[in-house]
């Protein structure tokens, strides 16, 4: 019942997220006309529908047999001004999204930390939040994160690797929602995190907190900002406008707050003023089976799951890109297995790169920022990574395509369990480390009938801290952990956007710690689900 209710609510909101309403461009020129509503041409809502229909017809990635040739032609004039040839805004319109003075985002960062401090100290009565001048003097003397005055903490896995990125997203969007671009907003995540470590807690500052809050907060913050942009449309009014404002505020609370104090909540325009890239949304819910040690299929306990994936931007559109003009975010939940409700969160965001073409095969070669978070009854693993990836699309017939992407990244910080997982641990049952990761994803899209895919993740983590037994400053590497995750998947269309699917998980892990027995484990899982795939006509295809 919980799965059905959640799915129904999501379906009602999904259509606000996909699509980009823009005017049909003048195809005889490289620069599109503004997607402006003319009040003298009748109903504004109908004009929005006509604008969207014209845009879909021109811009679709895979409509008809000539889909490969539907990509924009290379030109020195494309993507050098505020719009590309399709009418897409390459960035938010600066006239309607002005950059405010530096003191405003800084003051909001201070306000975030003050609000969190009051909640922790006055409402939750948490001991670490009881700060005063004496504690501030001690933490200020601690110096920089890699100095001797900082340590690796003993907090639970979810607190360090999920809660802190969520908070970092607030710091980042304090600036992003005040008119600052991606690069200019990033330092605010660091400022907010460092401020909290020094003034918000009375204990020894922890290194991993400032790293996770900053880097993963930047990634999560930009993703939520972009998704909220796809919801907002200042040309709308009435109940639709109210719904869009509320939904955007729930996705990005700092944006909702800033729109209110900046007077944007009730502002109306006659043209699109936010950058919007095509967005595909996959929502699926069903049964998650975790097999017992015999690893026989469907042999262990089962639970409910509701998962969602956002695929933003068309990787094969030939254009110049800003950071996160293309990204993926996938969130999987597991309901009924205890406190580990968030099973995993994986995502990446484009940083820089370019497109190329070889015959009918399209490529995107780019640098990415990665975030991986796995917290289940099999293992705990979270990584920050930066690396490179290659995406390709190979047309197979008129309606089918083979999509593949391969990634390799360096991992400057990771957290990883070193043995069997318990659901009741109140303290750190994992070690910190660094290393590298590799990923490969491939999916064969057989029109709308079926999709067959396979994914493989590999992580090699070198540990530099023991498991929950205290601080080891400057200790040598204590061991190596290798983790592999294999996920074949198939979906079959039932009706329009609804499909049924099956996904198989194979986890393998090997842990080699100095002075401890080698730990090797293999775990299998199955997921049977109903999927709703909301496909933006401008971004057709299962790219991931």
Coordinates of C-alpha atoms in Angstrom, one line a residue:
X1 CA 0.0 0.0 0.0
X2 CA 2.8 2.4 0.8
X3 CA 4.4 1.7 -2.5
X4 CA 1.1 2.3 -4.4
X5 CA 0.4 5.6 -2.6
X6 CA 3.9 6.9 -3.1
X7 CA 3.9 5.9 -6.8
X8 CA 0.5 7.6 -7.4
X9 CA 1.7 10.9 -5.8
X10 CA 4.9 10.8 -7.9
X11 CA 3.0 10.2 -11.2
X12 CA 1.0 13.3 -10.5
X13 CA 4.1 15.5 -10.2
X14 CA 6.4 13.9 -12.8
X15 CA 5.0 15.8 -15.7
X16 CA 6.0 19.1 -14.2
X17 CA 9.6 17.9 -14.2
X18 CA 9.9 16.8 -17.8
X19 CA 9.9 18.9 -20.9
X20 CA 11.1 22.3 -21.8
X21 CA 8.6 24.8 -23.1
X22 CA 10.3 26.8 -25.8
X23 CA 9.2 28.4 -29.0
X24 CA 9.7 26.8 -32.4
X25 CA 13.0 28.2 -33.7
X26 CA 13.5 29.7 -37.1
X27 CA 15.3 26.8 -38.7
X28 CA 16.9 29.0 -41.4
X29 CA 19.1 30.6 -38.7
X30 CA 21.5 29.4 -36.1
X31 CA 19.8 31.3 -33.3
X32 CA 16.3 30.6 -32.2
X33 CA 13.7 33.2 -31.4
X34 CA 12.8 33.9 -27.8
X35 CA 10.0 31.6 -26.5
X36 CA 7.7 34.5 -25.8
X37 CA 4.0 34.4 -25.1
X38 CA 2.2 37.1 -27.1
X39 CA -0.9 38.2 -25.1
X40 CA -2.6 39.3 -28.4
X41 CA -2.5 35.7 -29.8
X42 CA -5.0 34.2 -27.4
X43 CA -4.9 31.8 -24.4
X44 CA -1.5 31.7 -22.8
X45 CA -1.8 28.0 -21.7
X46 CA -2.6 27.0 -25.3
X47 CA 0.5 29.0 -26.5
X48 CA 2.6 27.1 -24.1
X49 CA 1.3 23.8 -25.5
X50 CA 2.0 24.9 -29.0
X51 CA 5.5 26.1 -28.1
X52 CA 6.3 22.7 -26.6
X53 CA 4.9 20.7 -29.5
X54 CA 6.9 22.7 -32.0
X55 CA 10.1 22.3 -29.9
X56 CA 9.6 18.5 -29.6
X57 CA 9.2 18.1 -33.3
X58 CA 12.5 19.9 -34.0
X59 CA 14.6 18.8 -31.1
X60 CA 13.7 15.1 -30.4
X61 CA 16.8 12.8 -30.2
X62 CA 15.2 9.8 -31.8
X63 CA 12.0 10.6 -33.8
X64 CA 11.8 8.8 -37.0
X65 CA 14.5 7.1 -39.2
X66 CA 16.6 10.2 -39.5
X67 CA 17.1 10.6 -35.7
X68 CA 20.9 10.5 -36.0
X69 CA 20.9 13.4 -38.5
X70 CA 18.5 15.4 -36.2
X71 CA 21.5 16.6 -34.1
X72 CA 22.5 20.3 -34.5
X73 CA 25.0 21.1 -37.1
X74 CA 28.4 22.3 -35.9
X75 CA 28.7 26.1 -36.2
X76 CA 30.7 28.8 -34.6
X77 CA 27.5 30.6 -33.8
X78 CA 25.9 27.7 -31.9
X79 CA 26.0 28.0 -28.1
X80 CA 28.0 31.2 -28.2
X81 CA 25.2 33.4 -27.0
X82 CA 22.3 33.0 -24.5
X83 CA 20.5 30.4 -26.7
X84 CA 21.4 27.5 -28.9
X85 CA 19.7 26.9 -32.3
X86 CA 16.8 25.1 -30.6
X87 CA 15.9 28.0 -28.4
X88 CA 17.4 26.4 -25.2
X89 CA 18.7 28.9 -22.7
X90 CA 22.3 28.0 -22.0
X91 CA 22.1 29.6 -18.6
X92 CA 19.5 31.3 -16.4
X93 CA 18.4 34.7 -17.8
X94 CA 20.6 37.2 -15.9
X95 CA 18.0 39.9 -16.2
X96 CA 15.4 38.0 -14.2
X97 CA 18.0 36.1 -12.0
X98 CA 20.4 38.8 -11.0
X99 CA 23.5 38.2 -8.9
X100 CA 23.0 39.6 -5.4
X101 CA 25.7 41.1 -3.2
X102 CA 28.1 38.6 -1.5
X103 CA 26.7 39.3 2.0
X104 CA 23.4 37.8 1.2
X105 CA 24.5 34.2 0.6
X106 CA 27.0 34.5 3.4
X107 CA 24.3 35.6 5.8
X108 CA 22.1 32.7 4.7
X109 CA 25.0 30.2 5.4
X110 CA 25.2 31.7 8.9
X111 CA 21.5 31.4 9.3
X112 CA 21.6 27.7 8.2
X113 CA 24.1 26.9 10.9
X114 CA 22.3 29.0 13.5
X115 CA 19.0 27.2 12.8
X116 CA 20.8 23.8 13.0
X117 CA 22.5 24.7 16.2
X118 CA 19.3 25.7 17.9
X119 CA 17.5 22.5 16.8
X120 CA 20.4 20.3 18.0
X121 CA 21.0 22.1 21.3
X122 CA 17.5 23.3 22.3
X123 CA 15.1 20.8 20.8
X124 CA 17.1 17.6 20.4
X125 CA 19.4 18.4 23.4
X126 CA 22.4 16.9 21.8
X127 CA 25.6 17.1 23.9
X128 CA 28.0 18.0 21.0
X129 CA 26.0 21.1 20.2
X130 CA 26.5 22.8 23.6
X131 CA 29.0 25.4 22.5
X132 CA 30.4 28.4 24.2
X133 CA 33.5 30.7 24.1
X134 CA 35.7 28.0 25.6
X135 CA 34.8 25.4 23.0
X136 CA 35.2 28.0 20.2
X137 CA 38.7 28.8 21.5
X138 CA 39.6 25.1 21.4
X139 CA 38.2 24.4 18.0
X140 CA 39.8 27.6 16.5
X141 CA 43.2 26.4 17.7
X142 CA 42.7 23.1 15.8
X143 CA 43.9 24.6 12.6
X144 CA 43.2 23.1 9.2
X145 CA 41.5 19.7 8.6
X146 CA 44.7 17.8 7.9
X147 CA 46.5 19.2 10.9
X148 CA 47.0 17.3 14.2
X149 CA 44.1 19.1 15.8
X150 CA 41.5 17.3 13.6
X151 CA 40.5 13.6 13.7
X152 CA 38.4 10.9 12.1
X153 CA 35.1 10.6 13.9
X154 CA 33.1 7.6 15.2
X155 CA 29.7 8.6 13.9
X156 CA 27.4 6.1 12.2
X157 CA 27.7 5.6 8.4
X158 CA 24.5 7.4 7.3
X159 CA 25.3 10.4 9.4
X160 CA 28.8 10.9 7.8
X161 CA 28.0 10.0 4.2
X162 CA 24.4 11.0 3.7
X163 CA 23.3 13.6 6.3
X164 CA 26.4 15.8 5.7
X165 CA 25.9 16.0 1.9
X166 CA 22.3 17.0 2.4
X167 CA 23.5 19.9 4.7
X168 CA 26.2 20.9 2.2
X169 CA 23.4 21.2 -0.5
X170 CA 21.9 24.0 1.6
X171 CA 25.1 25.9 1.8
X172 CA 25.7 25.6 -1.9
X173 CA 22.2 26.7 -2.8
X174 CA 22.4 29.7 -0.6
X175 CA 24.7 31.1 -3.3
X176 CA 23.2 29.4 -6.3
X177 CA 19.8 30.8 -5.6
X178 CA 21.2 34.3 -5.3
X179 CA 22.5 34.4 -8.9
X180 CA 25.9 32.7 -8.5
X181 CA 27.0 30.1 -11.1
X182 CA 28.2 26.6 -10.3
X183 CA 31.8 27.5 -9.7
X184 CA 31.1 30.6 -7.7
X185 CA 28.6 28.7 -5.5
X186 CA 31.0 25.8 -4.7
X187 CA 33.1 27.7 -2.1
X188 CA 30.0 28.4 0.1
X189 CA 29.7 24.7 0.7
X190 CA 33.2 24.7 2.2
X191 CA 32.7 27.9 4.1
X192 CA 29.4 26.6 5.7
X193 CA 31.0 23.2 6.6
X194 CA 34.1 24.7 8.1
X195 CA 32.0 27.3 10.1
X196 CA 29.9 24.4 11.5
X197 CA 32.9 22.4 12.5
X198 CA 34.5 25.3 14.4
X199 CA 31.4 27.0 15.9
X200 CA 28.6 24.5 15.8
X201 CA 30.2 21.6 17.8
X202 CA 32.2 21.4 21.0
X203 CA 34.3 18.3 20.1
X204 CA 37.4 17.9 18.0
X205 CA 36.7 18.8 14.4
X206 CA 36.4 15.8 12.1
X207 CA 38.1 15.6 8.7
X208 CA 35.7 13.5 6.8
X209 CA 32.7 15.7 7.7
X210 CA 34.1 18.8 6.0
X211 CA 35.1 16.7 2.8
X212 CA 31.7 15.0 2.5
X213 CA 29.7 18.1 3.3
X214 CA 31.6 20.2 0.7
X215 CA 32.1 17.9 -2.3
X216 CA 29.0 15.8 -2.1
X217 CA 27.0 18.9 -1.1
X218 CA 28.1 20.6 -4.3
X219 CA 27.0 17.7 -6.4
X220 CA 23.6 17.2 -4.7
X221 CA 23.0 21.0 -4.5
X222 CA 23.5 21.5 -8.3
X223 CA 21.3 18.5 -9.1
X224 CA 18.5 19.7 -7.0
X225 CA 18.8 23.3 -8.3
X226 CA 18.5 22.0 -11.9
X227 CA 15.6 19.7 -11.2
X228 CA 13.7 22.6 -9.5
X229 CA 14.4 24.7 -12.6
X230 CA 12.5 22.2 -14.7
X231 CA 9.6 22.6 -12.4
X232 CA 9.5 26.4 -12.3
X233 CA 7.8 28.4 -15.0
X234 CA 7.1 32.0 -14.4
X235 CA 4.8 32.2 -17.4
X236 CA 2.2 30.1 -15.6
X237 CA -0.5 31.2 -13.2
X238 CA -3.3 30.0 -11.0
X239 CA -3.4 26.5 -9.5
X240 CA -0.6 25.3 -11.8
X241 CA 1.7 28.1 -10.6
X242 CA 1.0 27.4 -6.9
X243 CA 1.7 23.7 -7.5
X244 CA 5.0 24.4 -9.3
X245 CA 6.2 26.8 -6.6
X246 CA 5.4 24.4 -3.8
X247 CA 7.0 21.4 -5.6
X248 CA 10.2 23.4 -6.5
X249 CA 10.4 24.5 -2.9
X250 CA 10.2 20.9 -1.6
X251 CA 13.0 19.9 -4.0
X252 CA 15.2 22.8 -3.2
X253 CA 14.2 24.4 0.1
X254 CA 16.7 27.3 -0.2
X255 CA 15.4 28.2 -3.6
X256 CA 11.9 28.3 -2.3
X257 CA 13.0 30.5 0.6
X258 CA 14.9 32.9 -1.7
X259 CA 12.2 33.1 -4.3
X260 CA 9.9 34.2 -1.5
X261 CA 12.1 37.0 -0.1
X262 CA 13.2 38.1 -3.7
X263 CA 9.6 38.5 -4.9
X264 CA 10.0 35.8 -7.5
X265 CA 7.2 33.5 -6.2
X266 CA 4.5 35.8 -7.6
X267 CA 6.4 37.2 -10.6
X268 CA 5.1 36.6 -14.1
X269 CA 7.0 36.8 -17.3
X270 CA 6.1 36.3 -21.0
X271 CA 9.2 34.1 -21.8
X272 CA 11.2 31.3 -20.4
X273 CA 13.9 32.6 -18.0
X274 CA 15.5 29.4 -16.6
X275 CA 17.9 27.0 -18.2
X276 CA 16.1 23.7 -18.7
X277 CA 17.5 20.5 -20.1
X278 CA 15.4 17.5 -21.1
X279 CA 14.7 15.2 -18.2
X280 CA 13.7 11.5 -18.1
X281 CA 12.3 10.1 -14.9
X282 CA 12.1 6.4 -14.0
X283 CA 9.9 5.4 -11.1
X284 CA 9.6 1.8 -10.0
X285 CA 8.3 0.0 -7.0
X286 CA 8.0 -3.6 -6.1
X287 CA 9.5 -6.5 -4.1
X288 CA 13.2 -6.7 -3.0
X289 CA 14.4 -10.1 -2.1
X290 CA 17.6 -10.5 -0.1
X291 CA 18.8 -14.1 -0.4
X292 CA 20.1 -16.1 2.5
X293 CA 23.6 -17.6 2.5
X294 CA 22.6 -20.4 0.2
X295 CA 22.1 -17.7 -2.4
X296 CA 19.2 -19.5 -3.9
X297 CA 16.9 -17.1 -5.8
X298 CA 14.1 -15.6 -3.6
X299 CA 15.3 -17.7 -0.7
X300 CA 15.6 -15.1 2.0
X301 CA 13.6 -12.2 3.4
X302 CA 11.7 -9.8 1.2
X303 CA 10.8 -6.1 1.6
X304 CA 9.2 -3.3 -0.3
X305 CA 11.1 -0.8 -2.5
X306 CA 10.4 2.5 -4.2
X307 CA 13.2 3.7 -6.5
X308 CA 13.6 6.7 -8.7
X309 CA 16.2 7.8 -11.3
X310 CA 16.6 11.2 -12.9
X311 CA 18.5 11.4 -16.3
X312 CA 19.0 15.1 -17.2
X313 CA 20.3 16.5 -20.4
X314 CA 21.0 14.9 -23.8
X315 CA 24.6 13.6 -23.9
X316 CA 24.6 13.3 -27.7
X317 CA 23.5 16.9 -28.5
X318 CA 26.5 18.6 -30.0
X319 CA 26.9 21.7 -28.0
X320 CA 29.0 23.5 -25.5
X321 CA 28.1 22.6 -21.9
X322 CA 28.3 24.1 -18.5
X323 CA 28.9 21.9 -15.4
X324 CA 25.9 19.6 -14.7
X325 CA 24.2 20.3 -18.1
X326 CA 24.2 16.5 -18.1
X327 CA 23.8 14.3 -15.0
X328 CA 22.2 11.2 -13.4
X329 CA 20.8 10.7 -9.9
X330 CA 19.5 7.3 -8.8
X331 CA 17.9 6.7 -5.3
X332 CA 16.9 3.2 -4.1
X333 CA 15.0 2.6 -0.9
X334 CA 14.3 -0.6 1.0
X335 CA 11.2 -0.5 3.3
X336 CA 11.0 -3.0 6.1
X337 CA 14.6 -3.9 6.7
X338 CA 15.2 -1.7 9.7
X339 CA 16.8 1.7 9.8
X340 CA 18.7 1.2 6.5
X341 CA 15.8 2.6 4.4
X342 CA 18.0 4.5 1.9
X343 CA 19.6 1.5 0.2
X344 CA 21.8 3.4 -2.2
X345 CA 22.3 6.7 -3.9
X346 CA 24.5 7.0 -7.0
X347 CA 25.0 9.9 -9.3
X348 CA 27.4 11.8 -11.5
X349 CA 27.6 15.3 -13.0
X350 CA 29.3 16.6 -16.1
X351 CA 32.2 19.0 -15.5
X352 CA 33.8 19.4 -19.0
X353 CA 34.0 17.6 -22.3
X354 CA 33.0 17.4 -25.9
X355 CA 31.0 15.5 -28.5
X356 CA 32.1 13.7 -31.6
X357 CA 30.6 11.5 -34.3
X358 CA 32.0 8.5 -36.2
X359 CA 29.6 7.4 -38.9
X360 CA 26.3 6.7 -37.2
X361 CA 27.9 6.3 -33.7
X362 CA 27.7 9.3 -31.4
X363 CA 30.1 10.0 -28.5
X364 CA 30.4 12.2 -25.4
X365 CA 33.9 12.2 -23.8
X366 CA 33.9 14.1 -20.5
X367 CA 35.1 14.6 -17.0
X368 CA 32.7 13.9 -14.2
X369 CA 32.2 14.3 -10.4
X370 CA 30.8 11.1 -8.8
X371 CA 28.9 10.3 -5.6
X372 CA 28.2 6.7 -4.5
X373 CA 26.4 5.7 -1.3
X374 CA 25.6 2.0 -0.5
X375 CA 24.1 1.3 3.0
X376 CA 22.4 -2.1 3.1
X377 CA 22.6 -5.3 5.1
X378 CA 25.4 -6.6 2.8
X379 CA 28.0 -3.8 3.1
X380 CA 28.5 -0.1 3.7
X381 CA 30.4 1.9 1.1
X382 CA 30.5 5.5 0.1
X383 CA 32.9 7.2 -2.3
X384 CA 33.7 10.6 -3.6
X385 CA 35.4 10.4 -7.0
X386 CA 36.5 12.5 -9.9
X387 CA 37.3 11.0 -13.3
X388 CA 36.5 10.5 -16.9
X389 CA 33.8 8.8 -18.9
X390 CA 32.8 8.0 -22.5
X391 CA 29.2 7.7 -23.6
X392 CA 28.2 6.2 -27.0
X393 CA 25.0 5.6 -28.9
X394 CA 24.9 3.0 -31.7
X395 CA 21.6 3.0 -33.8
X396 CA 20.3 -0.5 -34.5
X397 CA 17.4 -0.3 -36.9
X398 CA 14.9 2.5 -37.0
X399 CA 13.7 2.5 -33.4
X400 CA 16.4 0.7 -31.4
X401 CA 19.7 1.9 -30.0
X402 CA 22.6 0.5 -28.0
X403 CA 23.8 2.9 -25.3
X404 CA 27.1 2.3 -23.4
X405 CA 29.1 4.3 -21.0
X406 CA 32.4 3.6 -19.2
X407 CA 34.0 5.5 -16.3
X408 CA 37.2 5.4 -14.3
X409 CA 37.7 7.7 -11.3
X410 CA 40.1 8.4 -8.5
X411 CA 38.6 8.2 -5.0
X412 CA 40.3 10.6 -2.5
X413 CA 38.0 9.6 0.3
X414 CA 35.8 6.6 1.0
X415 CA 34.1 4.8 3.9
X416 CA 33.8 1.0 3.7
X417 CA 32.7 -1.7 6.1
X418 CA 35.3 -4.4 6.8
X419 CA 33.1 -7.3 7.8
X420 CA 29.4 -8.4 8.4
X421 CA 26.9 -5.6 8.8
X422 CA 24.6 -5.2 11.8
X423 CA 21.6 -2.9 11.8
X424 CA 21.9 -1.9 15.4
X425 CA 25.4 -0.4 15.6
X426 CA 25.3 3.1 17.1
X427 CA 28.9 3.9 16.3
X428 CA 31.4 3.5 13.4
X429 CA 31.6 0.0 12.1
X430 CA 33.6 1.0 8.9
X431 CA 37.0 2.3 8.0
X432 CA 38.1 5.3 6.0
X433 CA 40.3 5.0 2.9
X434 CA 41.1 6.1 -0.6
X435 CA 41.5 4.3 -4.0
X436 CA 39.8 4.2 -7.4
X437 CA 36.6 3.0 -9.0
X438 CA 35.5 1.8 -12.5
X439 CA 32.0 1.5 -13.9
X440 CA 30.4 0.2 -17.1
X441 CA 26.7 0.5 -18.1
X442 CA 25.1 -0.7 -21.2
X443 CA 21.5 -0.9 -22.3
X444 CA 19.8 -2.0 -25.5
X445 CA 16.5 -0.1 -26.1
X446 CA 14.2 -2.1 -28.4
X447 CA 11.9 0.7 -29.3
X448 CA 9.2 1.0 -26.6
X449 CA 8.8 -2.7 -26.3
X450 CA 11.7 -3.7 -24.0
X451 CA 15.0 -2.6 -22.6
X452 CA 17.8 -5.0 -21.7
X453 CA 20.7 -3.6 -19.6
X454 CA 23.7 -4.6 -17.6
X455 CA 25.8 -2.6 -15.1
X456 CA 29.0 -3.4 -13.3
X457 CA 30.7 -1.3 -10.6
X458 CA 34.1 -2.0 -9.1
X459 CA 35.8 -0.3 -6.2
X460 CA 39.3 -0.7 -4.8
X461 CA 39.7 1.0 -1.4
X462 CA 43.0 1.2 0.5
X463 CA 42.2 1.6 4.2
X464 CA 44.1 4.0 6.4
X465 CA 42.1 3.8 9.7
X466 CA 40.9 0.9 11.8
X467 CA 37.3 -0.1 12.4
X468 CA 35.8 1.8 15.3
X469 CA 38.8 1.5 17.6
X470 CA 39.9 5.1 17.8
X471 CA 42.1 7.5 16.0
X472 CA 45.3 6.4 14.3
X473 CA 47.1 9.5 13.1
X474 CA 49.6 8.9 10.4
X475 CA 49.1 5.1 10.5
X476 CA 50.2 3.1 7.4
X477 CA 47.7 1.5 5.2
X478 CA 45.9 -1.2 7.2
X479 CA 44.4 -3.2 4.3
X480 CA 42.7 -3.4 0.9
X481 CA 39.0 -3.8 0.2
X482 CA 37.7 -4.7 -3.3
X483 CA 34.0 -4.6 -4.0
X484 CA 32.2 -5.6 -7.2
X485 CA 28.5 -5.1 -8.1
X486 CA 26.9 -6.7 -11.1
X487 CA 23.3 -5.7 -12.1
X488 CA 21.6 -7.3 -15.2
X489 CA 18.1 -5.9 -15.8
X490 CA 15.2 -6.3 -18.2
X491 CA 11.9 -4.4 -18.6
X492 CA 9.0 -5.2 -20.8
X493 CA 6.3 -2.7 -21.8
X494 CA 2.8 -3.4 -20.5
X495 CA 0.9 -0.2 -21.4
X496 CA 2.3 3.1 -22.6
X497 CA 4.8 4.3 -20.0
X498 CA 4.2 1.3 -17.7
X499 CA 6.5 -1.7 -17.8
X500 CA 7.3 -4.8 -15.6
X501 CA 10.9 -5.5 -14.8
X502 CA 13.4 -7.8 -13.1
X503 CA 16.8 -6.8 -11.8
X504 CA 19.4 -9.2 -10.4
X505 CA 22.1 -8.0 -8.0
X506 CA 25.4 -9.8 -7.3
X507 CA 27.6 -8.3 -4.6
X508 CA 31.1 -9.6 -4.1
X509 CA 33.6 -8.3 -1.6
X510 CA 37.0 -9.2 -0.4
X511 CA 38.7 -7.5 2.6
X512 CA 42.4 -8.0 3.4
X513 CA 43.3 -6.3 6.7
X514 CA 46.6 -6.5 8.4
X515 CA 46.4 -8.7 11.5
X516 CA 42.9 -9.9 10.7
X517 CA 41.5 -12.9 8.9
X518 CA 40.6 -12.4 5.2
X519 CA 36.9 -11.7 4.8
X520 CA 35.2 -12.8 1.5
X521 CA 31.5 -12.6 0.9
X522 CA 29.1 -13.0 -1.9
X523 CA 25.4 -11.9 -1.7
X524 CA 22.7 -12.0 -4.3
X525 CA 19.4 -10.1 -4.5
X526 CA 16.5 -9.8 -6.8
X527 CA 14.1 -7.0 -7.5
X528 CA 10.7 -7.5 -9.3
X529 CA 9.0 -4.3 -10.0
X530 CA 6.5 -2.2 -12.0
X531 CA 8.2 0.8 -13.7
X532 CA 6.8 4.1 -14.9
X533 CA 9.1 5.7 -17.4
X534 CA 8.4 9.4 -18.0
X535 CA 10.3 10.2 -21.2
X536 CA 10.9 13.7 -22.3
X537 CA 10.4 13.7 -26.1
X538 CA 13.5 15.9 -26.4
X539 CA 15.7 13.2 -24.7
X540 CA 14.4 9.8 -25.9
X541 CA 16.4 6.7 -25.0
X542 CA 17.7 4.8 -21.9
X543 CA 21.1 6.3 -21.8
X544 CA 22.0 4.7 -18.4

